Amino acid sequence: RCRRGDQKANGTHRRPVEAGSGHGPSERISEQPGYRTKNTGLRLVAIGPSRFPPRNHQGTDMKTVGILLARMGSSRLPGKSLSDVSGAPMIVRIIQRMQAFDRLDEIVLASPDTLEDRALLQAGTDAGAIAFAGSEEDVLDRLYQAAKSRAPDAIVHIGGDCPFCDHELMGMALDRLETGGVEFVSNLDPMTYPAGLDVDAMTFDALEKCWQRATLKTTRIHCLSYIHQNPDEFVTANFEHDKNVCPAN
């Protein structure tokens, strides 16, 4: 999994570097259509309503690929990705929600290259996703290799345990990325949305830099944790709900 909560649990969580601290890149975030924001250095903080109009995707040359990471080998709920959700496997429901976001040029299901995961990859293919089989334990490599195989400019990452992923939040993350000046956008630092509404958007170059520099086993398993733990090496932005509605907080 690529969740931020794992970092807090194992003590590796680092607060983002604030602007003007002299310890990392900073950006000035200005008013944009559909956003009300305040300048918080590296973080884009929504202080207005939580519902924003989608941006017109026409006219951009950016190729954007949605990558869904999922596996069958969950220790807490084995086979959860194919568990029935209202008459369809959960993985299919997630893919359908990603398909509702019309700014993804392709959707890739990246799962481990194991016998156990073949049925999962087939279900993804049947639902309209592109199947990619990669490393079981090195999740960061699986994400990177899946992205590299599609040659995208930008990636929207969704976790396989997020059946309520929201196309509106994907749009918010991608809008911010497309304005330029940042290379990684998420709603996880801090988490103000309920768990399961996680979304990350990043440039391919940022993912490649993470893949090259992350060497610890924990940062290969929790595939984007290196970016969160090393904010001085990336230019990032975060968007927040106007209220903190994350039960974990």
PDB file of C-alpha atoms in Angstrom:
ATOM      1  CA  ARG A   1       0.000   0.000   0.000  1.00  0.00           C
ATOM      2  CA  CYS A   2       0.999   3.605  -0.503  1.00  0.00           C
ATOM      3  CA  ARG A   3      -0.824   5.151   2.416  1.00  0.00           C
ATOM      4  CA  ARG A   4       0.580   7.938   4.561  1.00  0.00           C
ATOM      5  CA  GLY A   5      -0.786   6.407   7.754  1.00  0.00           C
ATOM      6  CA  ASP A   6       1.941   3.771   7.720  1.00  0.00           C
ATOM      7  CA  GLN A   7       4.582   6.462   8.143  1.00  0.00           C
ATOM      8  CA  LYS A   8       2.916   7.869  11.242  1.00  0.00           C
ATOM      9  CA  ALA A   9       2.620   4.389  12.717  1.00  0.00           C
ATOM     10  CA  ASN A  10       6.285   3.531  12.304  1.00  0.00           C
ATOM     11  CA  GLY A  11       7.578   6.954  13.277  1.00  0.00           C
ATOM     12  CA  THR A  12       8.912   7.926   9.857  1.00  0.00           C
ATOM     13  CA  HIS A  13       6.411  10.755   9.312  1.00  0.00           C
ATOM     14  CA  ARG A  14       8.031  14.123   8.640  1.00  0.00           C
ATOM     15  CA  ARG A  15       6.175  17.405   8.567  1.00  0.00           C
ATOM     16  CA  PRO A  16       6.366  19.298   5.263  1.00  0.00           C
ATOM     17  CA  VAL A  17       8.965  22.032   5.023  1.00  0.00           C
ATOM     18  CA  GLU A  18       7.379  25.452   5.355  1.00  0.00           C
ATOM     19  CA  ALA A  19       8.175  28.290   2.959  1.00  0.00           C
ATOM     20  CA  GLY A  20      11.009  30.512   4.014  1.00  0.00           C
ATOM     21  CA  SER A  21      12.591  27.911   6.283  1.00  0.00           C
ATOM     22  CA  GLY A  22      15.623  27.641   4.040  1.00  0.00           C
ATOM     23  CA  HIS A  23      15.331  23.855   3.970  1.00  0.00           C
ATOM     24  CA  GLY A  24      13.481  23.156   0.774  1.00  0.00           C
ATOM     25  CA  PRO A  25      11.803  24.551  -2.352  1.00  0.00           C
ATOM     26  CA  SER A  26       8.819  26.795  -1.869  1.00  0.00           C
ATOM     27  CA  GLU A  27       6.081  28.017  -4.147  1.00  0.00           C
ATOM     28  CA  ARG A  28       3.616  30.868  -4.171  1.00  0.00           C
ATOM     29  CA  ILE A  29       0.112  29.643  -4.774  1.00  0.00           C
ATOM     30  CA  SER A  30      -2.209  32.225  -6.298  1.00  0.00           C
ATOM     31  CA  GLU A  31      -5.950  32.408  -6.777  1.00  0.00           C
ATOM     32  CA  GLN A  32      -7.199  30.083  -9.505  1.00  0.00           C
ATOM     33  CA  PRO A  33     -10.680  29.644 -10.989  1.00  0.00           C
ATOM     34  CA  GLY A  34     -12.638  27.224  -8.831  1.00  0.00           C
ATOM     35  CA  TYR A  35     -10.174  27.440  -5.940  1.00  0.00           C
ATOM     36  CA  ARG A  36      -9.935  29.544  -2.831  1.00  0.00           C
ATOM     37  CA  THR A  37      -6.469  29.095  -1.463  1.00  0.00           C
ATOM     38  CA  LYS A  38      -4.022  30.579   0.962  1.00  0.00           C
ATOM     39  CA  ASN A  39      -0.266  30.722   0.635  1.00  0.00           C
ATOM     40  CA  THR A  40       1.216  28.064   2.930  1.00  0.00           C
ATOM     41  CA  GLY A  41       4.538  27.521   1.201  1.00  0.00           C
ATOM     42  CA  LEU A  42       4.554  23.975  -0.087  1.00  0.00           C
ATOM     43  CA  ARG A  43       0.914  23.225   0.648  1.00  0.00           C
ATOM     44  CA  LEU A  44      -2.187  24.087  -1.371  1.00  0.00           C
ATOM     45  CA  VAL A  45      -4.949  24.427   1.206  1.00  0.00           C
ATOM     46  CA  ALA A  46      -8.547  24.717   0.083  1.00  0.00           C
ATOM     47  CA  ILE A  47     -10.366  27.052   2.454  1.00  0.00           C
ATOM     48  CA  GLY A  48     -13.592  27.336   0.527  1.00  0.00           C
ATOM     49  CA  PRO A  49     -16.231  24.754  -0.433  1.00  0.00           C
ATOM     50  CA  SER A  50     -15.054  21.202  -0.979  1.00  0.00           C
ATOM     51  CA  ARG A  51     -16.719  20.912  -4.402  1.00  0.00           C
ATOM     52  CA  PHE A  52     -14.917  22.474  -7.346  1.00  0.00           C
ATOM     53  CA  PRO A  53     -15.793  22.628 -11.048  1.00  0.00           C
ATOM     54  CA  PRO A  54     -13.774  20.343 -13.320  1.00  0.00           C
ATOM     55  CA  ARG A  55     -11.257  21.911 -15.675  1.00  0.00           C
ATOM     56  CA  ASN A  56     -11.714  21.561 -19.411  1.00  0.00           C
ATOM     57  CA  HIS A  57      -9.157  18.934 -20.418  1.00  0.00           C
ATOM     58  CA  GLN A  58      -9.338  19.793 -24.105  1.00  0.00           C
ATOM     59  CA  GLY A  59      -6.341  21.529 -25.585  1.00  0.00           C
ATOM     60  CA  THR A  60      -3.695  20.013 -23.339  1.00  0.00           C
ATOM     61  CA  ASP A  61      -1.019  17.772 -24.767  1.00  0.00           C
ATOM     62  CA  MET A  62      -0.353  16.116 -21.409  1.00  0.00           C
ATOM     63  CA  LYS A  63      -0.842  12.358 -21.463  1.00  0.00           C
ATOM     64  CA  THR A  64      -2.325  11.320 -18.140  1.00  0.00           C
ATOM     65  CA  VAL A  65      -2.465   7.710 -17.001  1.00  0.00           C
ATOM     66  CA  GLY A  66      -4.392   6.451 -13.992  1.00  0.00           C
ATOM     67  CA  ILE A  67      -2.599   3.634 -12.200  1.00  0.00           C
ATOM     68  CA  LEU A  68      -4.452   1.390  -9.788  1.00  0.00           C
ATOM     69  CA  LEU A  69      -2.266  -0.718  -7.491  1.00  0.00           C
ATOM     70  CA  ALA A  70      -3.992  -3.832  -6.178  1.00  0.00           C
ATOM     71  CA  ARG A  71      -3.175  -7.386  -5.141  1.00  0.00           C
ATOM     72  CA  MET A  72      -4.847 -10.547  -3.927  1.00  0.00           C
ATOM     73  CA  GLY A  73      -2.393 -11.332  -1.116  1.00  0.00           C
ATOM     74  CA  SER A  74      -3.811  -9.123   1.621  1.00  0.00           C
ATOM     75  CA  SER A  75      -2.986 -10.492   5.079  1.00  0.00           C
ATOM     76  CA  ARG A  76      -5.949  -8.777   6.735  1.00  0.00           C
ATOM     77  CA  LEU A  77      -8.570  -9.599   4.082  1.00  0.00           C
ATOM     78  CA  PRO A  78      -7.245 -12.125   1.548  1.00  0.00           C
ATOM     79  CA  GLY A  79      -8.812 -11.802  -1.874  1.00  0.00           C
ATOM     80  CA  LYS A  80     -10.406  -8.451  -1.044  1.00  0.00           C
ATOM     81  CA  SER A  81      -9.814  -7.073  -4.539  1.00  0.00           C
ATOM     82  CA  LEU A  82     -12.274  -9.601  -5.963  1.00  0.00           C
ATOM     83  CA  SER A  83     -14.735  -9.343  -3.079  1.00  0.00           C
ATOM     84  CA  ASP A  84     -18.307  -8.714  -4.186  1.00  0.00           C
ATOM     85  CA  VAL A  85     -19.462  -5.105  -4.004  1.00  0.00           C
ATOM     86  CA  SER A  86     -23.089  -4.766  -5.119  1.00  0.00           C
ATOM     87  CA  GLY A  87     -22.796  -7.528  -7.679  1.00  0.00           C
ATOM     88  CA  ALA A  88     -19.310  -6.855  -9.064  1.00  0.00           C
ATOM     89  CA  PRO A  89     -15.745  -7.408  -7.843  1.00  0.00           C
ATOM     90  CA  MET A  90     -14.361  -4.484  -5.860  1.00  0.00           C
ATOM     91  CA  ILE A  91     -11.575  -3.983  -8.411  1.00  0.00           C
ATOM     92  CA  VAL A  92     -14.201  -3.493 -11.108  1.00  0.00           C
ATOM     93  CA  ARG A  93     -16.007  -0.908  -8.994  1.00  0.00           C
ATOM     94  CA  ILE A  94     -12.789   1.053  -8.538  1.00  0.00           C
ATOM     95  CA  ILE A  95     -12.038   0.920 -12.268  1.00  0.00           C
ATOM     96  CA  GLN A  96     -15.563   2.129 -13.021  1.00  0.00           C
ATOM     97  CA  ARG A  97     -15.071   5.105 -10.731  1.00  0.00           C
ATOM     98  CA  MET A  98     -11.771   5.907 -12.428  1.00  0.00           C
ATOM     99  CA  GLN A  99     -13.481   5.636 -15.811  1.00  0.00           C
ATOM    100  CA  ALA A 100     -15.959   8.276 -14.634  1.00  0.00           C
ATOM    101  CA  PHE A 101     -13.019  10.693 -14.629  1.00  0.00           C
ATOM    102  CA  ASP A 102     -12.766  11.541 -18.330  1.00  0.00           C
ATOM    103  CA  ARG A 103      -9.317  13.123 -18.115  1.00  0.00           C
ATOM    104  CA  LEU A 104      -7.460   9.815 -17.850  1.00  0.00           C
ATOM    105  CA  ASP A 105      -6.131   8.753 -21.231  1.00  0.00           C
ATOM    106  CA  GLU A 106      -5.526   5.224 -19.961  1.00  0.00           C
ATOM    107  CA  ILE A 107      -6.188   3.203 -16.819  1.00  0.00           C
ATOM    108  CA  VAL A 108      -3.646   0.606 -15.775  1.00  0.00           C
ATOM    109  CA  LEU A 109      -4.174  -2.104 -13.175  1.00  0.00           C
ATOM    110  CA  ALA A 110      -0.729  -2.912 -11.767  1.00  0.00           C
ATOM    111  CA  SER A 111      -0.723  -6.157  -9.792  1.00  0.00           C
ATOM    112  CA  PRO A 112       1.928  -8.675  -8.723  1.00  0.00           C
ATOM    113  CA  ASP A 113       3.168 -11.175 -11.269  1.00  0.00           C
ATOM    114  CA  THR A 114       1.889 -14.220  -9.388  1.00  0.00           C
ATOM    115  CA  LEU A 115      -0.484 -17.068 -10.107  1.00  0.00           C
ATOM    116  CA  GLU A 116      -2.789 -15.772  -7.400  1.00  0.00           C
ATOM    117  CA  ASP A 117      -3.111 -12.399  -9.103  1.00  0.00           C
ATOM    118  CA  ARG A 118      -3.887 -13.650 -12.611  1.00  0.00           C
ATOM    119  CA  ALA A 119      -7.622 -13.676 -11.929  1.00  0.00           C
ATOM    120  CA  LEU A 120      -7.358 -10.105 -10.651  1.00  0.00           C
ATOM    121  CA  LEU A 121      -5.530  -8.941 -13.774  1.00  0.00           C
ATOM    122  CA  GLN A 122      -8.118 -10.683 -15.956  1.00  0.00           C
ATOM    123  CA  ALA A 123     -10.957  -8.965 -14.088  1.00  0.00           C
ATOM    124  CA  GLY A 124      -9.235  -5.636 -14.669  1.00  0.00           C
ATOM    125  CA  THR A 125      -8.821  -6.352 -18.373  1.00  0.00           C
ATOM    126  CA  ASP A 126     -12.474  -7.358 -18.672  1.00  0.00           C
ATOM    127  CA  ALA A 127     -13.448  -4.060 -17.033  1.00  0.00           C
ATOM    128  CA  GLY A 128     -11.455  -2.044 -19.565  1.00  0.00           C
ATOM    129  CA  ALA A 129      -8.154  -1.482 -17.768  1.00  0.00           C
ATOM    130  CA  ILE A 130      -4.699  -2.271 -19.129  1.00  0.00           C
ATOM    131  CA  ALA A 131      -3.152  -5.103 -17.126  1.00  0.00           C
ATOM    132  CA  PHE A 132       0.430  -4.837 -15.893  1.00  0.00           C
ATOM    133  CA  ALA A 133       2.136  -7.579 -13.865  1.00  0.00           C
ATOM    134  CA  GLY A 134       5.136  -6.507 -11.797  1.00  0.00           C
ATOM    135  CA  SER A 135       6.995  -7.018  -8.558  1.00  0.00           C
ATOM    136  CA  GLU A 136       5.006  -8.316  -5.615  1.00  0.00           C
ATOM    137  CA  GLU A 137       7.142  -6.839  -2.825  1.00  0.00           C
ATOM    138  CA  ASP A 138       8.746  -3.823  -4.523  1.00  0.00           C
ATOM    139  CA  VAL A 139       5.555  -1.824  -4.978  1.00  0.00           C
ATOM    140  CA  LEU A 140       7.410   1.318  -5.995  1.00  0.00           C
ATOM    141  CA  ASP A 141       9.066  -0.575  -8.846  1.00  0.00           C
ATOM    142  CA  ARG A 142       5.692  -1.977  -9.906  1.00  0.00           C
ATOM    143  CA  LEU A 143       4.214   1.513  -9.997  1.00  0.00           C
ATOM    144  CA  TYR A 144       7.198   2.945 -11.855  1.00  0.00           C
ATOM    145  CA  GLN A 145       7.442   0.144 -14.425  1.00  0.00           C
ATOM    146  CA  ALA A 146       3.690   0.275 -15.062  1.00  0.00           C
ATOM    147  CA  ALA A 147       3.942   4.014 -15.663  1.00  0.00           C
ATOM    148  CA  LYS A 148       7.054   3.704 -17.822  1.00  0.00           C
ATOM    149  CA  SER A 149       5.336   1.149 -20.047  1.00  0.00           C
ATOM    150  CA  ARG A 150       2.683   3.745 -20.969  1.00  0.00           C
ATOM    151  CA  ALA A 151       5.030   6.773 -21.412  1.00  0.00           C
ATOM    152  CA  PRO A 152       2.836   9.314 -19.589  1.00  0.00           C
ATOM    153  CA  ASP A 153       3.500  12.918 -18.714  1.00  0.00           C
ATOM    154  CA  ALA A 154       1.400  12.668 -15.552  1.00  0.00           C
ATOM    155  CA  ILE A 155       0.134   9.891 -13.315  1.00  0.00           C
ATOM    156  CA  VAL A 156      -2.901   9.726 -11.065  1.00  0.00           C
ATOM    157  CA  HIS A 157      -2.387   7.008  -8.471  1.00  0.00           C
ATOM    158  CA  ILE A 158      -5.282   5.240  -6.752  1.00  0.00           C
ATOM    159  CA  GLY A 159      -4.932   2.489  -4.169  1.00  0.00           C
ATOM    160  CA  GLY A 160      -6.655  -0.867  -4.498  1.00  0.00           C
ATOM    161  CA  ASP A 161      -8.344  -0.395  -1.138  1.00  0.00           C
ATOM    162  CA  CYS A 162     -10.120   2.815  -2.190  1.00  0.00           C
ATOM    163  CA  PRO A 163     -13.499   1.717  -3.645  1.00  0.00           C
ATOM    164  CA  PHE A 164     -14.901   5.212  -3.078  1.00  0.00           C
ATOM    165  CA  CYS A 165     -12.207   7.045  -5.050  1.00  0.00           C
ATOM    166  CA  ASP A 166     -13.715  10.275  -6.291  1.00  0.00           C
ATOM    167  CA  HIS A 167     -13.291  11.714  -9.779  1.00  0.00           C
ATOM    168  CA  GLU A 168     -13.769  15.207  -8.369  1.00  0.00           C
ATOM    169  CA  LEU A 169     -10.740  14.809  -6.088  1.00  0.00           C
ATOM    170  CA  MET A 170      -8.740  13.362  -8.967  1.00  0.00           C
ATOM    171  CA  GLY A 171      -9.620  16.512 -10.892  1.00  0.00           C
ATOM    172  CA  MET A 172      -8.498  18.766  -8.061  1.00  0.00           C
ATOM    173  CA  ALA A 173      -5.135  17.026  -7.875  1.00  0.00           C
ATOM    174  CA  LEU A 174      -4.638  17.054 -11.633  1.00  0.00           C
ATOM    175  CA  ASP A 175      -5.737  20.684 -11.955  1.00  0.00           C
ATOM    176  CA  ARG A 176      -3.023  21.728  -9.538  1.00  0.00           C
ATOM    177  CA  LEU A 177      -0.397  19.632 -11.279  1.00  0.00           C
ATOM    178  CA  GLU A 178      -1.294  21.006 -14.688  1.00  0.00           C
ATOM    179  CA  THR A 179      -0.897  24.622 -13.571  1.00  0.00           C
ATOM    180  CA  GLY A 180       2.837  23.942 -13.213  1.00  0.00           C
ATOM    181  CA  GLY A 181       5.312  24.757 -10.505  1.00  0.00           C
ATOM    182  CA  VAL A 182       4.820  21.503  -8.621  1.00  0.00           C
ATOM    183  CA  GLU A 183       5.623  17.886  -9.413  1.00  0.00           C
ATOM    184  CA  PHE A 184       3.564  16.013  -6.808  1.00  0.00           C
ATOM    185  CA  VAL A 185       0.073  16.744  -5.460  1.00  0.00           C
ATOM    186  CA  SER A 186      -1.906  14.802  -2.871  1.00  0.00           C
ATOM    187  CA  ASN A 187      -4.579  15.177  -0.193  1.00  0.00           C
ATOM    188  CA  LEU A 188      -2.644  13.199   2.414  1.00  0.00           C
ATOM    189  CA  ASP A 189      -0.339  15.691   4.104  1.00  0.00           C
ATOM    190  CA  PRO A 190      -2.289  16.291   6.236  1.00  0.00           C
ATOM    191  CA  MET A 191      -5.215  13.911   5.771  1.00  0.00           C
ATOM    192  CA  THR A 192      -8.456  15.870   6.041  1.00  0.00           C
ATOM    193  CA  TYR A 193     -10.652  13.634   3.871  1.00  0.00           C
ATOM    194  CA  PRO A 194     -11.942  10.269   5.136  1.00  0.00           C
ATOM    195  CA  ALA A 195      -9.648   7.287   4.536  1.00  0.00           C
ATOM    196  CA  GLY A 196     -10.424   5.767   1.155  1.00  0.00           C
ATOM    197  CA  LEU A 197     -10.543   9.110  -0.665  1.00  0.00           C
ATOM    198  CA  ASP A 198      -6.764   9.201  -1.094  1.00  0.00           C
ATOM    199  CA  VAL A 199      -5.407  10.516  -4.380  1.00  0.00           C
ATOM    200  CA  ASP A 200      -1.952  11.387  -5.681  1.00  0.00           C
ATOM    201  CA  ALA A 201      -1.029  13.099  -8.953  1.00  0.00           C
ATOM    202  CA  MET A 202       2.555  13.450 -10.081  1.00  0.00           C
ATOM    203  CA  THR A 203       4.751  14.010 -13.084  1.00  0.00           C
ATOM    204  CA  PHE A 204       6.522  10.993 -14.481  1.00  0.00           C
ATOM    205  CA  ASP A 205       9.843  12.692 -13.737  1.00  0.00           C
ATOM    206  CA  ALA A 206       8.926  12.965 -10.049  1.00  0.00           C
ATOM    207  CA  LEU A 207       8.008   9.278  -9.912  1.00  0.00           C
ATOM    208  CA  GLU A 208      11.241   8.361 -11.648  1.00  0.00           C
ATOM    209  CA  LYS A 209      13.256  10.450  -9.188  1.00  0.00           C
ATOM    210  CA  CYS A 210      11.486   8.722  -6.294  1.00  0.00           C
ATOM    211  CA  TRP A 211      12.180   5.314  -7.847  1.00  0.00           C
ATOM    212  CA  GLN A 212      15.869   6.145  -8.282  1.00  0.00           C
ATOM    213  CA  ARG A 213      16.441   7.542  -4.796  1.00  0.00           C
ATOM    214  CA  ALA A 214      14.297   5.359  -2.525  1.00  0.00           C
ATOM    215  CA  THR A 215      16.519   2.535  -1.265  1.00  0.00           C
ATOM    216  CA  LEU A 216      15.012   1.430   2.050  1.00  0.00           C
ATOM    217  CA  LYS A 217      12.705  -1.572   1.950  1.00  0.00           C
ATOM    218  CA  THR A 218       9.957   0.435   3.649  1.00  0.00           C
ATOM    219  CA  THR A 219      10.068   3.103   0.958  1.00  0.00           C
ATOM    220  CA  ARG A 220       9.844   0.443  -1.737  1.00  0.00           C
ATOM    221  CA  ILE A 221       6.808  -1.185  -0.100  1.00  0.00           C
ATOM    222  CA  HIS A 222       5.044   2.081   0.769  1.00  0.00           C
ATOM    223  CA  CYS A 223       5.701   3.346  -2.681  1.00  0.00           C
ATOM    224  CA  LEU A 224       5.339   7.121  -2.369  1.00  0.00           C
ATOM    225  CA  SER A 225       6.501   7.474   1.220  1.00  0.00           C
ATOM    226  CA  TYR A 226       9.927   8.659   0.068  1.00  0.00           C
ATOM    227  CA  ILE A 227       8.370  11.794  -1.399  1.00  0.00           C
ATOM    228  CA  HIS A 228       6.494  12.582   1.807  1.00  0.00           C
ATOM    229  CA  GLN A 229       9.568  11.892   3.945  1.00  0.00           C
ATOM    230  CA  ASN A 230      11.888  14.023   1.799  1.00  0.00           C
ATOM    231  CA  PRO A 231       9.989  17.221   0.943  1.00  0.00           C
ATOM    232  CA  ASP A 232      13.272  19.059   0.349  1.00  0.00           C
ATOM    233  CA  GLU A 233      13.831  16.923  -2.766  1.00  0.00           C
ATOM    234  CA  PHE A 234      10.440  17.508  -4.391  1.00  0.00           C
ATOM    235  CA  VAL A 235       8.143  20.444  -5.031  1.00  0.00           C
ATOM    236  CA  THR A 236       4.806  19.326  -3.646  1.00  0.00           C
ATOM    237  CA  ALA A 237       1.334  20.676  -2.959  1.00  0.00           C
ATOM    238  CA  ASN A 238      -1.484  19.398  -0.795  1.00  0.00           C
ATOM    239  CA  PHE A 239      -5.193  20.161  -0.957  1.00  0.00           C
ATOM    240  CA  GLU A 240      -7.468  19.913   2.045  1.00  0.00           C
ATOM    241  CA  HIS A 241     -11.149  19.728   2.855  1.00  0.00           C
ATOM    242  CA  ASP A 242     -12.554  22.939   4.289  1.00  0.00           C
ATOM    243  CA  LYS A 243     -13.223  20.885   7.434  1.00  0.00           C
ATOM    244  CA  ASN A 244     -11.142  18.066   8.840  1.00  0.00           C
ATOM    245  CA  VAL A 245     -13.469  15.119   8.280  1.00  0.00           C
ATOM    246  CA  CYS A 246     -10.834  12.408   8.620  1.00  0.00           C
ATOM    247  CA  PRO A 247     -11.864  10.202  11.593  1.00  0.00           C
ATOM    248  CA  ALA A 248      -8.220   9.216  12.140  1.00  0.00           C
ATOM    249  CA  ASN A 249      -7.444  12.822  13.051  1.00  0.00           C
TER     250      ASN A 249
END
